[in-house]
Amino acid sequence: MRVGVMSGRQGEAEPVRSGPVREPGADPEELGQLCRRVGCADLTAVPEVRRALRELLRHWGHTDAAHVAELLTSELVTNALVHTDSGAVVTATVVPARLRVEVRDFVAALPRPYVPIADDGTHGRGLVLVQALADSWGVRAQGMGKVVWFELEGGSARP
């Protein structure tokens, strides 16, 4: 597996791996993969991740699902940056019928969606959106942290 150097410079999402991936054992139908490292508390990286995802999905052909993917990715990246002190790694893998996005952080506490109270502004709605709009999603422990992921099927993303 090809791995890039991940630097956590503030103010940018550092590319780790992106573009078409054709490695031994890779899914032969894989259209591409994106991997970005975002620095600790660097919310300015969220739009860059969205742009990179948009570029990855430009030829996917599932416009509605791509728009939902941008929204959900923004929510997960923002959650990782707001609720942890060590940045995150965002990976998106696209095949003709499916997109999978994973956001890894380095804090073991597992998040849970909750219905926010009306006076809570926009706080607390990220995982509720993921739960409502993704075809599947989940959280898994990984090493010294966790991965929050979602999948969208091409053409079946809910409005």
Short mmCIF file of C-alpha atoms in Angstrom, two decimals:
data_model
loop_
_atom_site.label_atom_id
_atom_site.label_comp_id
_atom_site.label_asym_id
_atom_site.label_seq_id
_atom_site.Cartn_x
_atom_site.Cartn_y
_atom_site.Cartn_z
CA MET A 1 0.00 0.00 0.00
CA ARG A 2 1.26 3.43 -0.93
CA VAL A 3 1.32 5.83 2.02
CA GLY A 4 2.21 9.50 1.94
CA VAL A 5 3.73 11.66 4.63
CA MET A 6 1.05 13.32 6.71
CA SER A 7 1.92 16.74 8.03
CA GLY A 8 -0.46 18.67 10.22
CA ARG A 9 0.26 22.20 9.02
CA GLN A 10 -2.38 24.62 10.15
CA GLY A 11 -4.47 26.25 7.42
CA GLU A 12 -4.56 23.46 4.88
CA ALA A 13 -5.68 19.93 4.36
CA GLU A 14 -2.50 18.06 3.49
CA PRO A 15 -2.91 15.50 0.71
CA VAL A 16 -1.80 12.05 1.70
CA ARG A 17 -3.11 10.01 -1.19
CA SER A 18 -5.53 11.00 -3.91
CA GLY A 19 -6.51 10.23 -7.45
CA PRO A 20 -7.10 6.86 -9.03
CA VAL A 21 -5.68 4.03 -6.97
CA ARG A 22 -4.64 0.89 -8.82
CA GLU A 23 -2.56 -1.17 -6.45
CA PRO A 24 -2.22 -4.94 -6.18
CA GLY A 25 -5.34 -6.26 -4.48
CA ALA A 26 -7.30 -3.03 -4.98
CA ASP A 27 -10.92 -3.23 -6.10
CA PRO A 28 -10.73 -3.31 -9.92
CA GLU A 29 -13.89 -1.18 -10.16
CA GLU A 30 -12.56 1.52 -7.84
CA LEU A 31 -12.82 4.94 -9.49
CA GLY A 32 -10.62 6.76 -7.04
CA GLN A 33 -9.63 7.50 -3.52
CA LEU A 34 -8.99 10.66 -1.57
CA CYS A 35 -7.05 10.90 1.65
CA ARG A 36 -6.44 14.14 3.56
CA ARG A 37 -4.94 14.94 6.92
CA VAL A 38 -6.44 17.96 8.65
CA GLY A 39 -4.71 19.72 11.51
CA CYS A 40 -5.94 20.10 15.05
CA ALA A 41 -8.83 22.59 15.38
CA ASP A 42 -8.25 23.77 11.78
CA LEU A 43 -11.82 24.42 10.67
CA THR A 44 -10.49 26.25 7.59
CA ALA A 45 -9.60 22.80 6.25
CA VAL A 46 -13.28 21.79 6.01
CA PRO A 47 -13.95 23.68 2.74
CA GLU A 48 -10.75 22.23 1.25
CA VAL A 49 -11.88 18.72 2.08
CA ARG A 50 -15.26 19.49 0.47
CA ARG A 51 -13.54 20.78 -2.70
CA ALA A 52 -11.32 17.71 -2.89
CA LEU A 53 -14.32 15.41 -2.44
CA ARG A 54 -16.27 17.34 -5.08
CA GLU A 55 -13.37 16.87 -7.52
CA LEU A 56 -13.17 13.14 -6.72
CA LEU A 57 -16.91 12.76 -7.35
CA ARG A 58 -17.05 14.97 -10.47
CA HIS A 59 -17.21 11.97 -12.82
CA TRP A 60 -19.12 9.65 -10.51
CA GLY A 61 -22.44 10.52 -12.15
CA HIS A 62 -24.60 10.62 -9.02
CA THR A 63 -25.08 14.36 -8.46
CA ASP A 64 -27.66 14.15 -5.65
CA ALA A 65 -25.56 11.66 -3.69
CA ALA A 66 -22.45 13.80 -4.26
CA HIS A 67 -24.14 16.84 -2.70
CA VAL A 68 -25.22 14.77 0.30
CA ALA A 69 -21.66 13.39 0.55
CA GLU A 70 -20.22 16.91 0.79
CA LEU A 71 -22.63 17.83 3.58
CA LEU A 72 -22.05 14.66 5.59
CA THR A 73 -18.28 14.81 5.15
CA SER A 74 -18.28 18.41 6.38
CA GLU A 75 -20.24 17.37 9.46
CA LEU A 76 -17.91 14.49 10.32
CA VAL A 77 -14.72 16.49 9.75
CA THR A 78 -16.08 19.39 11.81
CA ASN A 79 -17.02 17.00 14.63
CA ALA A 80 -13.54 15.48 14.63
CA LEU A 81 -11.87 18.89 14.74
CA VAL A 82 -14.16 20.41 17.36
CA HIS A 83 -14.23 17.42 19.72
CA THR A 84 -10.60 16.25 19.56
CA ASP A 85 -7.18 17.80 19.99
CA SER A 86 -5.21 15.91 17.36
CA GLY A 87 -6.68 16.51 13.90
CA ALA A 88 -8.16 13.86 11.66
CA VAL A 89 -7.61 11.81 8.53
CA VAL A 90 -10.36 11.81 5.90
CA THR A 91 -10.56 8.98 3.37
CA ALA A 92 -13.12 8.69 0.58
CA THR A 93 -13.34 5.73 -1.77
CA VAL A 94 -15.64 5.79 -4.78
CA VAL A 95 -16.74 2.88 -6.96
CA PRO A 96 -19.45 3.05 -9.63
CA ALA A 97 -22.29 2.19 -7.27
CA ARG A 98 -21.05 3.42 -3.88
CA LEU A 99 -19.09 6.05 -1.99
CA ARG A 100 -17.54 5.38 1.42
CA VAL A 101 -16.16 8.22 3.53
CA GLU A 102 -14.20 7.62 6.74
CA VAL A 103 -13.05 10.25 9.22
CA ARG A 104 -10.45 9.00 11.67
CA ASP A 105 -9.49 10.88 14.78
CA PHE A 106 -7.21 9.96 17.63
CA VAL A 107 -9.57 10.03 20.60
CA ALA A 108 -11.10 6.75 21.74
CA ALA A 109 -14.44 8.15 23.01
CA LEU A 110 -17.20 6.96 20.68
CA PRO A 111 -19.80 9.54 19.59
CA ARG A 112 -23.52 8.97 19.78
CA PRO A 113 -26.20 10.86 17.88
CA TYR A 114 -28.66 12.73 20.04
CA VAL A 115 -31.61 14.92 19.29
CA PRO A 116 -30.53 18.44 20.23
CA ILE A 117 -32.80 20.72 22.18
CA ALA A 118 -34.40 23.59 20.29
CA ASP A 119 -32.29 26.27 22.01
CA ASP A 120 -29.00 24.54 21.09
CA GLY A 121 -28.50 26.43 17.80
CA THR A 122 -26.88 24.17 15.24
CA HIS A 123 -24.81 22.22 17.76
CA GLY A 124 -25.37 18.47 17.91
CA ARG A 125 -26.97 17.85 14.54
CA GLY A 126 -24.02 16.33 12.64
CA LEU A 127 -24.54 12.68 13.49
CA VAL A 128 -28.31 13.08 13.27
CA LEU A 129 -27.82 14.26 9.66
CA VAL A 130 -25.50 11.34 8.94
CA GLN A 131 -28.00 8.93 10.43
CA ALA A 132 -30.86 10.43 8.39
CA LEU A 133 -29.12 10.85 5.02
CA ALA A 134 -26.54 8.06 4.71
CA ASP A 135 -27.48 4.65 3.34
CA SER A 136 -25.31 3.16 6.09
CA TRP A 137 -22.98 4.55 8.73
CA GLY A 138 -21.14 3.55 11.85
CA VAL A 139 -18.31 4.05 14.30
CA ARG A 140 -15.46 1.66 15.02
CA ALA A 141 -12.53 1.80 17.39
CA GLN A 142 -9.20 1.88 15.60
CA GLY A 143 -5.87 1.93 17.39
CA MET A 144 -5.60 5.03 19.53
CA GLY A 145 -8.83 6.50 18.20
CA LYS A 146 -11.89 5.82 16.14
CA VAL A 147 -13.30 5.98 12.63
CA VAL A 148 -16.73 7.42 11.90
CA TRP A 149 -17.87 6.38 8.43
CA PHE A 150 -20.82 6.54 6.07
CA GLU A 151 -21.74 5.08 2.72
CA LEU A 152 -23.97 6.43 -0.03
CA GLU A 153 -25.23 4.30 -2.86
CA GLY A 154 -25.12 6.01 -6.24
CA GLY A 155 -28.53 7.46 -7.04
CA SER A 156 -30.18 6.39 -3.79
CA ALA A 157 -29.17 9.20 -1.44
CA ARG A 158 -32.20 10.51 0.40
CA PRO A 159 -33.18 14.16 -0.19
#
